[in-house]
Short mmCIF file of C-alpha atoms and ligand atoms in Angstrom, two decimals:
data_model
loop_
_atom_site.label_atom_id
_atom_site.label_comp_id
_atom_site.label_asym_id
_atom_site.label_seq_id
_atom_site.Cartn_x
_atom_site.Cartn_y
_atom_site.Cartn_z
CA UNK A 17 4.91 15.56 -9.75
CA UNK A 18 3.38 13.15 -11.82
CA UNK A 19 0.21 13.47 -13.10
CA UNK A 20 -2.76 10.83 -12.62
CA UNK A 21 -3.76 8.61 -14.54
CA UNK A 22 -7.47 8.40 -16.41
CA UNK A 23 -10.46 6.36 -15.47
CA UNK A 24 -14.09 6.78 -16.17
CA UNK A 25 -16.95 6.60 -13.81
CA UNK A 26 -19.50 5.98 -16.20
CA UNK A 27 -19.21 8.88 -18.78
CA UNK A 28 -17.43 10.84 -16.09
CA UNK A 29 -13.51 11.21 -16.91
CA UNK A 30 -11.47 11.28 -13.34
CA UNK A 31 -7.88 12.13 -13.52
CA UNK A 32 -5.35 12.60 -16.01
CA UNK A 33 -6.05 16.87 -15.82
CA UNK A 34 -10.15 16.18 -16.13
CA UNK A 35 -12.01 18.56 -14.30
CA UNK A 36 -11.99 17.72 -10.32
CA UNK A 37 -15.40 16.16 -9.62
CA UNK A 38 -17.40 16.62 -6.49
CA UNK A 39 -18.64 13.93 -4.34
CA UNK A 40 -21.07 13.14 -1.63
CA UNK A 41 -22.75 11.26 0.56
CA UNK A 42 -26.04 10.22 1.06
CA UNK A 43 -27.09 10.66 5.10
CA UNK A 44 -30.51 9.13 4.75
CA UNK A 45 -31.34 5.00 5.89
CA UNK A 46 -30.58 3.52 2.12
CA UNK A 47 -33.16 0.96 3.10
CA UNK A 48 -35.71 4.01 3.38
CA UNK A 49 -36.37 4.44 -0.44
CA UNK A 50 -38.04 7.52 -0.36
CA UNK A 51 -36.26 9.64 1.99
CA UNK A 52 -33.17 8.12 -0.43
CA UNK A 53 -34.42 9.04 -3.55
CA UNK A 54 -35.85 12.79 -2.17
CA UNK A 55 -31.94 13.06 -0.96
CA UNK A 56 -30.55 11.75 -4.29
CA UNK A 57 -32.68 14.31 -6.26
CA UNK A 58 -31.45 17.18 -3.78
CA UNK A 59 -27.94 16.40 -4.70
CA UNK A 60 -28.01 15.91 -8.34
CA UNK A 61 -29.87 19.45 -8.94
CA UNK A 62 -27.11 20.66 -6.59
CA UNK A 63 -24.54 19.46 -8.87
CA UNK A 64 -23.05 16.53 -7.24
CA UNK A 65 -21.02 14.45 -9.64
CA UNK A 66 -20.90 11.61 -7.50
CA UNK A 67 -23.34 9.89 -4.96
CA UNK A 68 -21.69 7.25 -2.60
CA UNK A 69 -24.57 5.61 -0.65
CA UNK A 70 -23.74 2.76 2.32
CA UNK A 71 -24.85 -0.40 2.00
CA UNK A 72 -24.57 -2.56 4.95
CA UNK A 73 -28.22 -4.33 5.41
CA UNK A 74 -30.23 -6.37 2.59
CA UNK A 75 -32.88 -3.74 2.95
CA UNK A 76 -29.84 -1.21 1.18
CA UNK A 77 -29.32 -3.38 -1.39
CA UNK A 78 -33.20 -3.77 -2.53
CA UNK A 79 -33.29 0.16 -2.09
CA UNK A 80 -29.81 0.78 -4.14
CA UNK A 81 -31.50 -1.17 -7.46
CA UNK A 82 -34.46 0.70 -7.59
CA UNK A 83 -32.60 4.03 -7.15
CA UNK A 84 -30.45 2.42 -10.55
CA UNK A 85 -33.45 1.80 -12.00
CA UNK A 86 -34.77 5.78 -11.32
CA UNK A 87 -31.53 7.25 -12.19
CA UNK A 88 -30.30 5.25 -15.17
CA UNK A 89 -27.69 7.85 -15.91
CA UNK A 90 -26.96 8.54 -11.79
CA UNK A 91 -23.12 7.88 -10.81
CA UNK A 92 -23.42 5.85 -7.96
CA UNK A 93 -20.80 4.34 -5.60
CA UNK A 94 -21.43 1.58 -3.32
CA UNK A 95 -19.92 1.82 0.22
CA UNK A 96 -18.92 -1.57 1.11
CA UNK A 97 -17.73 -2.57 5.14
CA UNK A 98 -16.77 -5.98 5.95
CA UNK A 99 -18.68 -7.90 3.92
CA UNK A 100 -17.95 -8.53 0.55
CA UNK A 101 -20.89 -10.37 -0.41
CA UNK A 102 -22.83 -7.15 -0.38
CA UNK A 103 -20.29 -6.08 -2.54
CA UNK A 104 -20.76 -9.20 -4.83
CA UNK A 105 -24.63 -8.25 -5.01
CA UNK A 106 -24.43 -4.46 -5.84
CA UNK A 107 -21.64 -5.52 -9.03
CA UNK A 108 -24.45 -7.59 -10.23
CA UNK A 109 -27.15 -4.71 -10.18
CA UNK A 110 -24.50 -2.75 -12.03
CA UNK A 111 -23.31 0.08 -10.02
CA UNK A 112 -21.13 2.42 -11.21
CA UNK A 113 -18.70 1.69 -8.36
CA UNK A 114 -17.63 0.03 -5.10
CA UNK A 115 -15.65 1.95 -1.96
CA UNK A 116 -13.35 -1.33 -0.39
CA UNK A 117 -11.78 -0.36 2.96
CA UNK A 118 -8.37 -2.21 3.25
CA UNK A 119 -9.14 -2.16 6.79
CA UNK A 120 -11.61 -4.80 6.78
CA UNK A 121 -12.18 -6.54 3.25
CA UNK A 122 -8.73 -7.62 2.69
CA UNK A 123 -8.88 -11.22 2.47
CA UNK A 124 -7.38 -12.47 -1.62
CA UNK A 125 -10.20 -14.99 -1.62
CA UNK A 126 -12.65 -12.57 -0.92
CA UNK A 127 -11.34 -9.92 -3.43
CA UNK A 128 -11.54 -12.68 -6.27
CA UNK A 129 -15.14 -12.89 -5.59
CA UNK A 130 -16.05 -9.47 -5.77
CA UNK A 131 -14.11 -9.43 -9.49
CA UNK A 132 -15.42 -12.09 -10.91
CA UNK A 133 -18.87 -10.64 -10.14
CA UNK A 134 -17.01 -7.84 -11.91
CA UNK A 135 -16.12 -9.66 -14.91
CA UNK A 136 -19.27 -11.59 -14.92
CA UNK A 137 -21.92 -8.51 -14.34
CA UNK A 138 -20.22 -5.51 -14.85
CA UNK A 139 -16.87 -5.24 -16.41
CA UNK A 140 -16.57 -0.97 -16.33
CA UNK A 141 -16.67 -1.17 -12.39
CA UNK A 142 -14.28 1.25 -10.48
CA UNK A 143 -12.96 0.39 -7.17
CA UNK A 144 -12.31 2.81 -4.82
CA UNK A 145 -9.82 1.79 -2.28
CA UNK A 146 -10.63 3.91 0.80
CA UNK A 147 -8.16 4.23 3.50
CA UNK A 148 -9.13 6.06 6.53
CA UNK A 149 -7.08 6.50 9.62
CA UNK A 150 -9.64 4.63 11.96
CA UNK A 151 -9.46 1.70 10.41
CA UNK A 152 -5.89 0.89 9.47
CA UNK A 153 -4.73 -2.66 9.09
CA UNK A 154 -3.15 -4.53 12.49
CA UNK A 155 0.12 -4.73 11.30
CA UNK A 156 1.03 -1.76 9.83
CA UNK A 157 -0.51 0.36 12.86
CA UNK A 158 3.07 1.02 14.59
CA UNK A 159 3.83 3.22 11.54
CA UNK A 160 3.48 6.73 11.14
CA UNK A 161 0.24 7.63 9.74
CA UNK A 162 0.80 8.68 6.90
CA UNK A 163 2.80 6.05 5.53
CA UNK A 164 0.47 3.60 7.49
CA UNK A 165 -2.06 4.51 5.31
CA UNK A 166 -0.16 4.54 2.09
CA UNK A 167 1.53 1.21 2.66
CA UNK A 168 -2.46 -0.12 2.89
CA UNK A 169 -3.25 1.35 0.03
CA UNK A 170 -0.39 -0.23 -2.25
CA UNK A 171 -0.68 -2.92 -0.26
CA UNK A 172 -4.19 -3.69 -1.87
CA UNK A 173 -3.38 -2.26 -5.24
CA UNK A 174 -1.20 -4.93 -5.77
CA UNK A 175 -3.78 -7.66 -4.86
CA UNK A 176 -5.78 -5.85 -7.60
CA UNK A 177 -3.11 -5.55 -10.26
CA UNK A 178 -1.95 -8.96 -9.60
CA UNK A 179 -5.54 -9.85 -10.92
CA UNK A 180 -5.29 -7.48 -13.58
CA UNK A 181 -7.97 -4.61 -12.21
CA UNK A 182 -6.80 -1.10 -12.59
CA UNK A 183 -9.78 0.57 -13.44
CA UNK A 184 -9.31 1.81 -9.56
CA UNK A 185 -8.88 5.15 -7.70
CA UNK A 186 -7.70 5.32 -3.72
CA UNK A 187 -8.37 7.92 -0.98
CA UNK A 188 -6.43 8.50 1.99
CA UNK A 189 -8.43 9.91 4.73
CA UNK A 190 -7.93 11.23 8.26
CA UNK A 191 -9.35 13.49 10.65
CA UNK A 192 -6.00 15.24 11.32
CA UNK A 193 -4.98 17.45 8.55
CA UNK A 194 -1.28 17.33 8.34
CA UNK A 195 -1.36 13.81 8.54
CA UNK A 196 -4.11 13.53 5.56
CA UNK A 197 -2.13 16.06 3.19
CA UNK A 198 1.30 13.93 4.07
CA UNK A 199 0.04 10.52 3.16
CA UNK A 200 -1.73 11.94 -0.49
CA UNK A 201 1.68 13.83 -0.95
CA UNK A 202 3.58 10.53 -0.27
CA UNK A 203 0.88 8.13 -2.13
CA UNK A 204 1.65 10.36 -5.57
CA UNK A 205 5.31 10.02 -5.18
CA UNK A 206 4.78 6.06 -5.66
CA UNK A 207 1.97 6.01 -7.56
CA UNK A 208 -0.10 7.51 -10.37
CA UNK A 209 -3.76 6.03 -9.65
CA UNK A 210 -6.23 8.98 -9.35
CA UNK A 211 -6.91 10.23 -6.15
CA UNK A 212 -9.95 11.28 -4.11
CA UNK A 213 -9.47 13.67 -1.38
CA UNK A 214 -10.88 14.68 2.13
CA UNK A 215 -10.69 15.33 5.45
CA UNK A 216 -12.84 12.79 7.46
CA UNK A 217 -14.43 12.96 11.25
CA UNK A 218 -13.76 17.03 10.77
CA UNK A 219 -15.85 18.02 13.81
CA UNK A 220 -18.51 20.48 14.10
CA UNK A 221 -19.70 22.71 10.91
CA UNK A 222 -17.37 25.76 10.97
CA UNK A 223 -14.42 23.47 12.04
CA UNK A 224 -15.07 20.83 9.15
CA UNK A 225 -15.45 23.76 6.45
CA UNK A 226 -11.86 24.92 7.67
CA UNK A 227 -10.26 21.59 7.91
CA UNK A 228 -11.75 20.23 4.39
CA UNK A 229 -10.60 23.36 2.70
CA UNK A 230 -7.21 23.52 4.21
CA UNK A 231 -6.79 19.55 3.69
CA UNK A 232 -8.55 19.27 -0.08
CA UNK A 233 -6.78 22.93 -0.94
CA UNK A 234 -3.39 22.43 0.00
CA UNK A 235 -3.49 19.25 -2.08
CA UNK A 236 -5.21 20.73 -5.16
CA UNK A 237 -3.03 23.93 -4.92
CA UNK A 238 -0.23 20.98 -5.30
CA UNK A 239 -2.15 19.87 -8.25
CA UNK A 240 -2.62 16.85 -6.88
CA UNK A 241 -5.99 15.36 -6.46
CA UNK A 242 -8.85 14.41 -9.29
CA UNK A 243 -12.55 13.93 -7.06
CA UNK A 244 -13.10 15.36 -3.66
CA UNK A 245 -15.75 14.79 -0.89
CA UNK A 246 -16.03 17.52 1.96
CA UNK A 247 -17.18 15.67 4.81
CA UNK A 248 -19.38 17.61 7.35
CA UNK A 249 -21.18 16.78 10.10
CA UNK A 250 -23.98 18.52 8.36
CA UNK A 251 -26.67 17.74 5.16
CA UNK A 252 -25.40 16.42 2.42
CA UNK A 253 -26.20 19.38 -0.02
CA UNK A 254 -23.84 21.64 2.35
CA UNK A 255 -20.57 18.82 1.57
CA UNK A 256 -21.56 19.86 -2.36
CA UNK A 257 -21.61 23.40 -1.59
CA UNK A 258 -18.69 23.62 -0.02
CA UNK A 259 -16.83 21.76 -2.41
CA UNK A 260 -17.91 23.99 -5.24
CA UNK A 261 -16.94 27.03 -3.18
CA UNK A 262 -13.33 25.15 -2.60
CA UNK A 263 -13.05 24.89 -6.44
CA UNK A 264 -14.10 28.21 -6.93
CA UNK A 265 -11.38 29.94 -4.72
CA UNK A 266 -8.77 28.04 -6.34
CA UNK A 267 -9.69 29.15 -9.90
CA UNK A 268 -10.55 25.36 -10.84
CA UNK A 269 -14.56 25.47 -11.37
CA UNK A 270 -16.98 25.37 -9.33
CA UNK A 271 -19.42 28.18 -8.65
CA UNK A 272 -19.28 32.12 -9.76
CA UNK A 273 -16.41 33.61 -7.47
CA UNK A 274 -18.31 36.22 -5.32
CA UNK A 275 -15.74 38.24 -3.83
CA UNK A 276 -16.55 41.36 -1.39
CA UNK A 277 -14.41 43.02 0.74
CA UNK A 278 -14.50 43.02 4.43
CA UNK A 279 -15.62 46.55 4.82
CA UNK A 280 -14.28 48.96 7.44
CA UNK A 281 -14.40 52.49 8.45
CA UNK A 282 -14.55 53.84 5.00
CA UNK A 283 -17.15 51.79 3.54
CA UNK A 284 -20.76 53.99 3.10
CA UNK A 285 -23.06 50.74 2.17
CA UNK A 286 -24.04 47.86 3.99
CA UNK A 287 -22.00 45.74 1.90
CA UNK A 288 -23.04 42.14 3.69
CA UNK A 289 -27.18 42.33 2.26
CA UNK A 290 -25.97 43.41 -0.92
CA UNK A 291 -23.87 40.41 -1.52
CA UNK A 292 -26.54 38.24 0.09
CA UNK A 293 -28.64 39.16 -2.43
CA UNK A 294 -25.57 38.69 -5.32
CA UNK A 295 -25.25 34.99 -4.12
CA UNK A 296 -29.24 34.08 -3.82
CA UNK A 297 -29.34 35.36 -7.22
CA UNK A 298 -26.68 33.49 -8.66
CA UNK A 299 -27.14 30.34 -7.16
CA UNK A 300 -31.08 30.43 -8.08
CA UNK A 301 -30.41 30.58 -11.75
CA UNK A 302 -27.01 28.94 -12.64
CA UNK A 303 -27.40 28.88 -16.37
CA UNK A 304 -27.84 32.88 -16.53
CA UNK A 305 -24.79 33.00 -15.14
CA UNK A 306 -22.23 30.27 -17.23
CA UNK A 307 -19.60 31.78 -18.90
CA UNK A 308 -19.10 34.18 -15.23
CA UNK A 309 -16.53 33.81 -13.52
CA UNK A 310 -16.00 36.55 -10.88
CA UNK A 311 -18.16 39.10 -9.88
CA UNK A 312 -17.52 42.17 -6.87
CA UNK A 313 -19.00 43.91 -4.32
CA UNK A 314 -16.37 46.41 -2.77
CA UNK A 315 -16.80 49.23 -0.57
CA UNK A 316 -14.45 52.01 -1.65
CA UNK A 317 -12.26 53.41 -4.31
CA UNK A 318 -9.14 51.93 -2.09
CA UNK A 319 -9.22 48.58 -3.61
CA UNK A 320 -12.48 49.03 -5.13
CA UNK A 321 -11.83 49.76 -8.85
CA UNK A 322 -8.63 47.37 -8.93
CA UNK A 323 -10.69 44.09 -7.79
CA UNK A 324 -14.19 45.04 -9.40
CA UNK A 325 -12.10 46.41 -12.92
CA UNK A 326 -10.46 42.42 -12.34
CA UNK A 327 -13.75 40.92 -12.09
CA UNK A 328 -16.58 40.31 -15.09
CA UNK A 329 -18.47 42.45 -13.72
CA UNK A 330 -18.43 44.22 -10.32
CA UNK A 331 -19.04 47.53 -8.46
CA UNK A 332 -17.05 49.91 -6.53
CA UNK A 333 -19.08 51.56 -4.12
CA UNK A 334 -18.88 55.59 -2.67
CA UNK A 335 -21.38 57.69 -0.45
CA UNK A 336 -24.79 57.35 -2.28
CA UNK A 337 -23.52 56.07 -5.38
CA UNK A 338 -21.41 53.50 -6.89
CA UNK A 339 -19.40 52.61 -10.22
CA UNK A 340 -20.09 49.62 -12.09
CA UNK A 341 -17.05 48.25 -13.76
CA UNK A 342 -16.78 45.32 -16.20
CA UNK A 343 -13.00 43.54 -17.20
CA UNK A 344 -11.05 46.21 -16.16
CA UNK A 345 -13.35 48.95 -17.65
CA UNK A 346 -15.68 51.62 -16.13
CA UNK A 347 -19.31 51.41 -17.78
CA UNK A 348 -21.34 53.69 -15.38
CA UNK A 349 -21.80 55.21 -12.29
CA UNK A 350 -25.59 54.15 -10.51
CA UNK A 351 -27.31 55.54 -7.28
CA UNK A 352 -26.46 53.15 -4.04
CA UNK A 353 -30.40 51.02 -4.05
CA UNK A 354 -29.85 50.16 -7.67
CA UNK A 355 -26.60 48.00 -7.64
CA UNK A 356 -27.96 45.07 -8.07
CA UNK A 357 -30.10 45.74 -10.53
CA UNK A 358 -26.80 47.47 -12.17
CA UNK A 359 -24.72 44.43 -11.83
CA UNK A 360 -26.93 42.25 -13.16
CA UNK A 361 -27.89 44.30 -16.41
CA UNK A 362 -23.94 44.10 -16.66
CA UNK A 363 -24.44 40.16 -16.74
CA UNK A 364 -26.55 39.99 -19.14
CA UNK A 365 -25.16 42.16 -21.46
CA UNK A 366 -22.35 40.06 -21.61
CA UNK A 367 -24.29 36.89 -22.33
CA UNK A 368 -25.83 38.66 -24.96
CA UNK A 369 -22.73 40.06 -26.77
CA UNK A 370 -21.85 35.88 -26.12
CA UNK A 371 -18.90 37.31 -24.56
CA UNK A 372 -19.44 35.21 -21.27
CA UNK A 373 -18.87 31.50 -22.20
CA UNK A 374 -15.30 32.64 -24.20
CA UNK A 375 -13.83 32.97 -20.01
CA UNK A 376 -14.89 29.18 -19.52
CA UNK A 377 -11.69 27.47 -19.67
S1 LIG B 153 -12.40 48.23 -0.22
FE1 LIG B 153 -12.60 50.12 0.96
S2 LIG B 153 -14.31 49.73 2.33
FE2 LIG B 153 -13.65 47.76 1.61
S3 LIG B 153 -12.21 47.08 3.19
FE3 LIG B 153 -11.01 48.02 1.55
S4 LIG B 153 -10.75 50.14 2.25
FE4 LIG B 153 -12.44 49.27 3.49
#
């Protein structure tokens, strides 16, 4: 498997073993400033690394330069359909990037426009070529999917390379999953341009969280993808949570791992409100918490002490009472309606002794 190569969004490093960034979109009218900008500022404090906002009316455009001018340091991605000239205009107000869909800006004339705008207005523009399986190009639609979709993609990296751009990265999108991990498996067999991964069209809420994480995870877990967007049918804050909670389970960033078990016949404590409470916490103050990686909730002594002892900190719980372990050792045992408070003592003691941030890795 070869590994990707770099490119920078801005002062963000994608591919070439950089951290896996998260993406989103904005669901808002761009034209509607406000409701834009109250979106944006949702998603940044969320942690979104990237912002891709549509442009498609004049109104978008006038709305996408003011958001620049609010967010000078903002990484924001243009998404371009059909015509490039809107393309042309948001290069010149010097956003970070432009999504192309092969399926309908493909014309060489047109691409030479939209880099010399480029070269004239903004030379560290990245490209995103984004293939999705609704809009594949006529002639290569008698094709399997998969290789449909990769064929598109080279097909329009070469126009690119042939006018020396590479400062590019491609998705491969579809709403089916098989088909979607296929074509990013086959795509990094031919070529080494970072990739962007999701799922698209994934249905309702529960069905898009399952498809997104098998889809994005199965590719990560093949160590292949460098930015990801979760694509719900939902806000766009949930797409960023999500995404953090993929990274997470697969031990590549993200959020504090909360595990809990799923509780059964032996279990004495209402384990569910507990971690409720666990993930409010965490997620309300992120910065008490860097340096954690894994905290647990478990029910019994059956797997209790194995997966809390594993964790930074965690708890084991019995009838009444419940022992608080940290890194594999037991610090104390604490009545049932003070775990919590327990645990997160436990934290930060550890961010104290500065022991916390030497897990980050
Ligand atoms: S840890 Fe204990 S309570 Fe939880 S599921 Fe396992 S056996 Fe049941």
């Amino acid at each position: 498997m070869r590994q990707s190569r770099r490119i920078y969004l801005k002062d963000l490093p994608i591919g070439g073993g950089a951290p896996i960034s998260i993406q989103t979109m904005t669901k808002v009218p761009t034209y509607d400033f406000q409701a834009l900008i109250s979106e944006v500022e949702t998603l940044i404090s969320a942690g979104a690394d990237v912002i891709r906002v549509a442009v498609k009316f004049p109104g978008d455009v006038e709305s996408l330069r003011r958001l620049l001018k609010s967010f000078p340091e903002g990484r924001f991605v243009a998404d371009i359909h059909f015509n490039h000239k809107l393309a042309v205009e948001v290069i010149r107000l010097g956003v970070a990037g432009v999504r192309l869909n092969p399926g309908n800006i493909s014309d060489p004339v047109k691409i030479k426009e939209i880099l010399k705008a480029k070269d004239d207005y903004n030379p560290d523009l990245v490209i995103r070529i984004g293939v999705n399986s609704g809009s594949i190009p006529e002639d290569l639609r008698a094709k399997p999917l998969p290789e449909a979709m990769v064929e598109s993609a080279l097909r329009y990296i070469s126009i690119l390379e042939d006018r020396h751009f590479f400062n590019l990265k491609v998705s491969l999108k579809a709403s089916d999953v098989p088909a979607t991990v296929m074509a990013n498996r086959l795509f990094r067999e031919r070529s080494d341009y970072p990739l962007h991964l999701g799922v698209t069209a994934t249905g309702d809420y529960l069905s898009g969280i399952v498809k997104s994480s098998l889809g994005i995870g199965a590719l990560l877990l093949d160590g292949i993808g460098d930015t990801m967007r979760v694509s719900l049918t939902a806000p766009s804050i949930e797409e960023v949570r999500i995404g953090k909670k993929i990274l997470s389970a697969l031990n590549l960033g993200g959020e504090v791992n909360i595990i809990s078990c799923p509780t059964c016949g032996r279990c004495f404590v209402d384990i569910k409100p507990l971690v409720e409470e666990l993930r409010r916490i965490v997620d309300s103050d992120p910065k008490r918490f860097s340096g954690i990686r894994k905290l647990a909730i478990m029910g019994c002594e059956v797997n209790g002490p194995g997966e809390a002892g594993d964790a930074d900190v965690g708890v084991a719980c019995g009838k009444g009472w419940a022992l608080i372990f940290s890194r594999g050792k037991v610090l104390r045992r604490v009545r049932s309606d003070d775990i919590i408070n327990a645990l997160i003592e436990e934290v930060d003691r550890l961010s104290r002794r500065g022991d916390g941030a030497s897990r980050i890795g």
